[in-house]
Amino acid sequence: MQSRARAAGHSIHPVLIVYPLGLLTTAVVFDILGLITDRPGFAVAAAYTMAAGLIGGVVAGVFGLVDWLSVPKGTRARRVGALHGLTNVVMLMLFTVSWFVRNGHDNWEPGWLAVVLGLVGVLLSGIAGWLGGELVERLAIGVHEGAHPNAPSSLSGWPASPPSDRARG
């Protein structure tokens, strides 16, 4: 089942998710480095990195929602997609709270609560990623119909179906 939100022949959601995941995980790494080294620059970097990750997460989520709305109701894919989305929403909420907890402190110092919220958020992002993989690899959501190892480029304008199928159609 192909994605509803596409650009240049590919689903937009999986292209976008790498940015918030990388930014939010990096923010947690900066937090830990800041706590270990007691250097305030890490806390400031974590706060700005986290803010960018949250914005990216919302944008990626919008495209994920567009795709989820096209999944047939009553299917396992719809249920897994709902759980995937809910897990991501909770993860983004944890990072949002983590950001606000540090907001009033000098140099954006996170404190342990903010760091723990971020660590739980990273754990949830791994679970959400596995659920997203289940949607694509097991339930064929976002996969071109007729996809195969020798399919032409998405930019070619040809369908993914094998050449023998195109000749018949």
Short mmCIF file of C-alpha atoms in Angstrom, two decimals:
data_model
loop_
_atom_site.label_atom_id
_atom_site.label_comp_id
_atom_site.label_asym_id
_atom_site.label_seq_id
_atom_site.Cartn_x
_atom_site.Cartn_y
_atom_site.Cartn_z
CA MET A 1 0.00 0.00 0.00
CA GLN A 2 1.61 3.23 -1.17
CA SER A 3 1.90 6.27 1.05
CA ARG A 4 -0.58 9.06 0.49
CA ALA A 5 2.01 11.78 1.25
CA ARG A 6 4.83 11.41 -1.29
CA ALA A 7 7.54 13.49 -2.92
CA ALA A 8 9.64 12.34 -5.88
CA GLY A 9 7.99 8.92 -5.67
CA HIS A 10 8.84 8.25 -2.00
CA SER A 11 6.94 8.50 1.27
CA ILE A 12 7.67 11.76 3.09
CA HIS A 13 7.25 10.50 6.67
CA PRO A 14 10.22 8.08 6.74
CA VAL A 15 12.46 10.72 5.17
CA LEU A 16 11.57 13.27 7.85
CA ILE A 17 11.75 11.09 10.97
CA VAL A 18 15.53 10.81 10.89
CA TYR A 19 15.92 14.47 11.85
CA PRO A 20 13.88 14.58 15.08
CA LEU A 21 15.20 11.17 16.15
CA GLY A 22 18.79 12.26 15.63
CA LEU A 23 18.27 15.66 17.24
CA LEU A 24 16.40 14.37 20.29
CA THR A 25 18.89 11.57 20.89
CA THR A 26 21.77 14.03 20.51
CA ALA A 27 20.10 16.33 23.05
CA VAL A 28 20.15 13.50 25.60
CA VAL A 29 23.82 12.83 24.83
CA PHE A 30 24.55 16.55 25.38
CA ASP A 31 22.66 16.42 28.70
CA ILE A 32 24.70 13.46 29.90
CA LEU A 33 27.96 15.08 28.79
CA GLY A 34 26.94 18.26 30.58
CA LEU A 35 26.25 16.41 33.81
CA ILE A 36 29.53 14.50 33.59
CA THR A 37 31.75 17.46 32.67
CA ASP A 38 29.82 20.25 34.44
CA ARG A 39 30.24 22.41 31.32
CA PRO A 40 27.17 24.63 30.73
CA GLY A 41 27.64 24.70 26.96
CA PHE A 42 26.32 21.15 26.70
CA ALA A 43 23.06 22.11 28.43
CA VAL A 44 22.54 25.04 26.06
CA ALA A 45 23.29 22.82 23.06
CA ALA A 46 20.87 20.19 24.41
CA ALA A 47 18.07 22.74 24.82
CA TYR A 48 18.37 24.11 21.29
CA THR A 49 18.86 20.66 19.77
CA MET A 50 15.80 19.40 21.64
CA ALA A 51 13.68 22.34 20.46
CA ALA A 52 14.64 21.64 16.84
CA GLY A 53 13.90 17.93 17.35
CA LEU A 54 10.46 18.70 18.78
CA ILE A 55 9.57 20.91 15.82
CA GLY A 56 10.81 18.23 13.42
CA GLY A 57 8.84 15.57 15.30
CA VAL A 58 5.61 17.49 14.90
CA VAL A 59 6.22 17.98 11.17
CA ALA A 60 7.07 14.28 10.68
CA GLY A 61 4.01 13.35 12.73
CA VAL A 62 1.69 15.31 10.46
CA PHE A 63 2.85 13.28 7.46
CA GLY A 64 2.60 10.07 9.48
CA LEU A 65 -1.00 10.94 10.36
CA VAL A 66 -1.81 11.55 6.69
CA ASP A 67 -0.47 8.08 5.87
CA TRP A 68 -2.26 6.43 8.81
CA LEU A 69 -5.62 7.89 7.77
CA SER A 70 -5.35 6.02 4.45
CA VAL A 71 -4.77 2.62 6.11
CA PRO A 72 -7.95 0.50 5.91
CA LYS A 73 -10.00 0.46 9.11
CA GLY A 74 -10.27 -2.81 11.01
CA THR A 75 -6.83 -4.03 9.90
CA ARG A 76 -3.83 -4.98 12.01
CA ALA A 77 -1.90 -2.27 10.17
CA ARG A 78 -4.37 0.35 11.40
CA ARG A 79 -3.96 -0.85 15.02
CA VAL A 80 -0.16 -1.02 14.81
CA GLY A 81 -0.13 2.41 13.15
CA ALA A 82 -2.25 3.85 15.96
CA LEU A 83 0.13 2.41 18.56
CA HIS A 84 3.12 3.73 16.58
CA GLY A 85 1.60 7.21 16.49
CA LEU A 86 0.57 7.18 20.15
CA THR A 87 4.05 6.05 21.21
CA ASN A 88 5.56 8.92 19.24
CA VAL A 89 3.13 11.43 20.75
CA VAL A 90 4.02 10.29 24.28
CA MET A 91 7.72 10.44 23.38
CA LEU A 92 7.35 14.02 22.10
CA MET A 93 5.41 14.96 25.23
CA LEU A 94 8.22 13.64 27.44
CA PHE A 95 10.77 15.70 25.54
CA THR A 96 8.50 18.74 25.71
CA VAL A 97 8.27 18.43 29.49
CA SER A 98 12.04 17.91 29.63
CA TRP A 99 12.51 21.15 27.67
CA PHE A 100 10.14 23.14 29.90
CA VAL A 101 11.71 21.77 33.12
CA ARG A 102 15.07 23.25 32.10
CA ASN A 103 13.63 26.46 30.62
CA GLY A 104 13.78 28.57 33.80
CA HIS A 105 17.26 27.52 34.90
CA ASP A 106 20.54 29.33 34.31
CA ASN A 107 22.24 28.11 31.14
CA TRP A 108 19.38 25.67 30.54
CA GLU A 109 20.72 23.28 33.21
CA PRO A 110 18.57 20.16 32.85
CA GLY A 111 18.66 18.50 36.27
CA TRP A 112 18.03 14.80 36.69
CA LEU A 113 14.29 14.90 35.95
CA ALA A 114 14.86 16.42 32.51
CA VAL A 115 17.57 13.86 31.74
CA VAL A 116 15.43 10.90 32.86
CA LEU A 117 12.51 12.17 30.76
CA GLY A 118 14.85 12.37 27.77
CA LEU A 119 16.20 8.87 28.35
CA VAL A 120 12.68 7.44 28.56
CA GLY A 121 11.86 9.40 25.40
CA VAL A 122 14.79 7.78 23.57
CA LEU A 123 13.61 4.35 24.74
CA LEU A 124 10.10 5.08 23.45
CA SER A 125 11.51 6.28 20.13
CA GLY A 126 13.15 2.86 19.72
CA ILE A 127 9.83 1.13 20.40
CA ALA A 128 8.05 3.47 17.99
CA GLY A 129 10.74 2.80 15.39
CA TRP A 130 10.22 -0.94 15.72
CA LEU A 131 6.47 -0.44 15.25
CA GLY A 132 7.18 1.68 12.16
CA GLY A 133 9.39 -1.10 10.82
CA GLU A 134 6.57 -3.57 11.44
CA LEU A 135 4.26 -1.36 9.38
CA VAL A 136 6.64 -1.21 6.43
CA GLU A 137 8.41 -4.56 6.46
CA ARG A 138 5.66 -6.85 7.69
CA LEU A 139 2.44 -5.07 6.78
CA ALA A 140 3.66 -3.39 3.54
CA ILE A 141 2.48 0.10 4.49
CA GLY A 142 4.19 2.73 2.36
CA VAL A 143 5.49 0.11 -0.08
CA HIS A 144 4.88 0.44 -3.80
CA GLU A 145 2.57 -2.22 -5.18
CA GLY A 146 4.60 -4.68 -7.22
CA ALA A 147 7.90 -3.62 -5.59
CA HIS A 148 10.78 -5.96 -6.43
CA PRO A 149 14.61 -5.93 -6.46
CA ASN A 150 14.82 -4.78 -10.11
CA ALA A 151 12.09 -2.13 -10.01
CA PRO A 152 12.84 1.02 -11.99
CA SER A 153 13.72 4.26 -10.21
CA SER A 154 10.82 6.14 -8.65
CA LEU A 155 11.89 9.10 -10.79
CA SER A 156 11.42 7.13 -14.05
CA GLY A 157 7.65 7.42 -14.01
CA TRP A 158 7.31 3.66 -14.50
CA PRO A 159 5.36 1.60 -11.96
CA ALA A 160 7.30 -0.74 -9.66
CA SER A 161 5.70 -3.81 -11.24
CA PRO A 162 7.96 -6.19 -13.19
CA PRO A 163 8.39 -5.43 -16.93
CA SER A 164 6.35 -8.51 -17.86
CA ASP A 165 3.36 -7.07 -15.95
CA ARG A 166 3.74 -3.68 -17.67
CA ALA A 167 3.73 -5.34 -21.11
CA ARG A 168 0.42 -7.08 -20.34
CA GLY A 169 -1.26 -3.99 -18.86
#
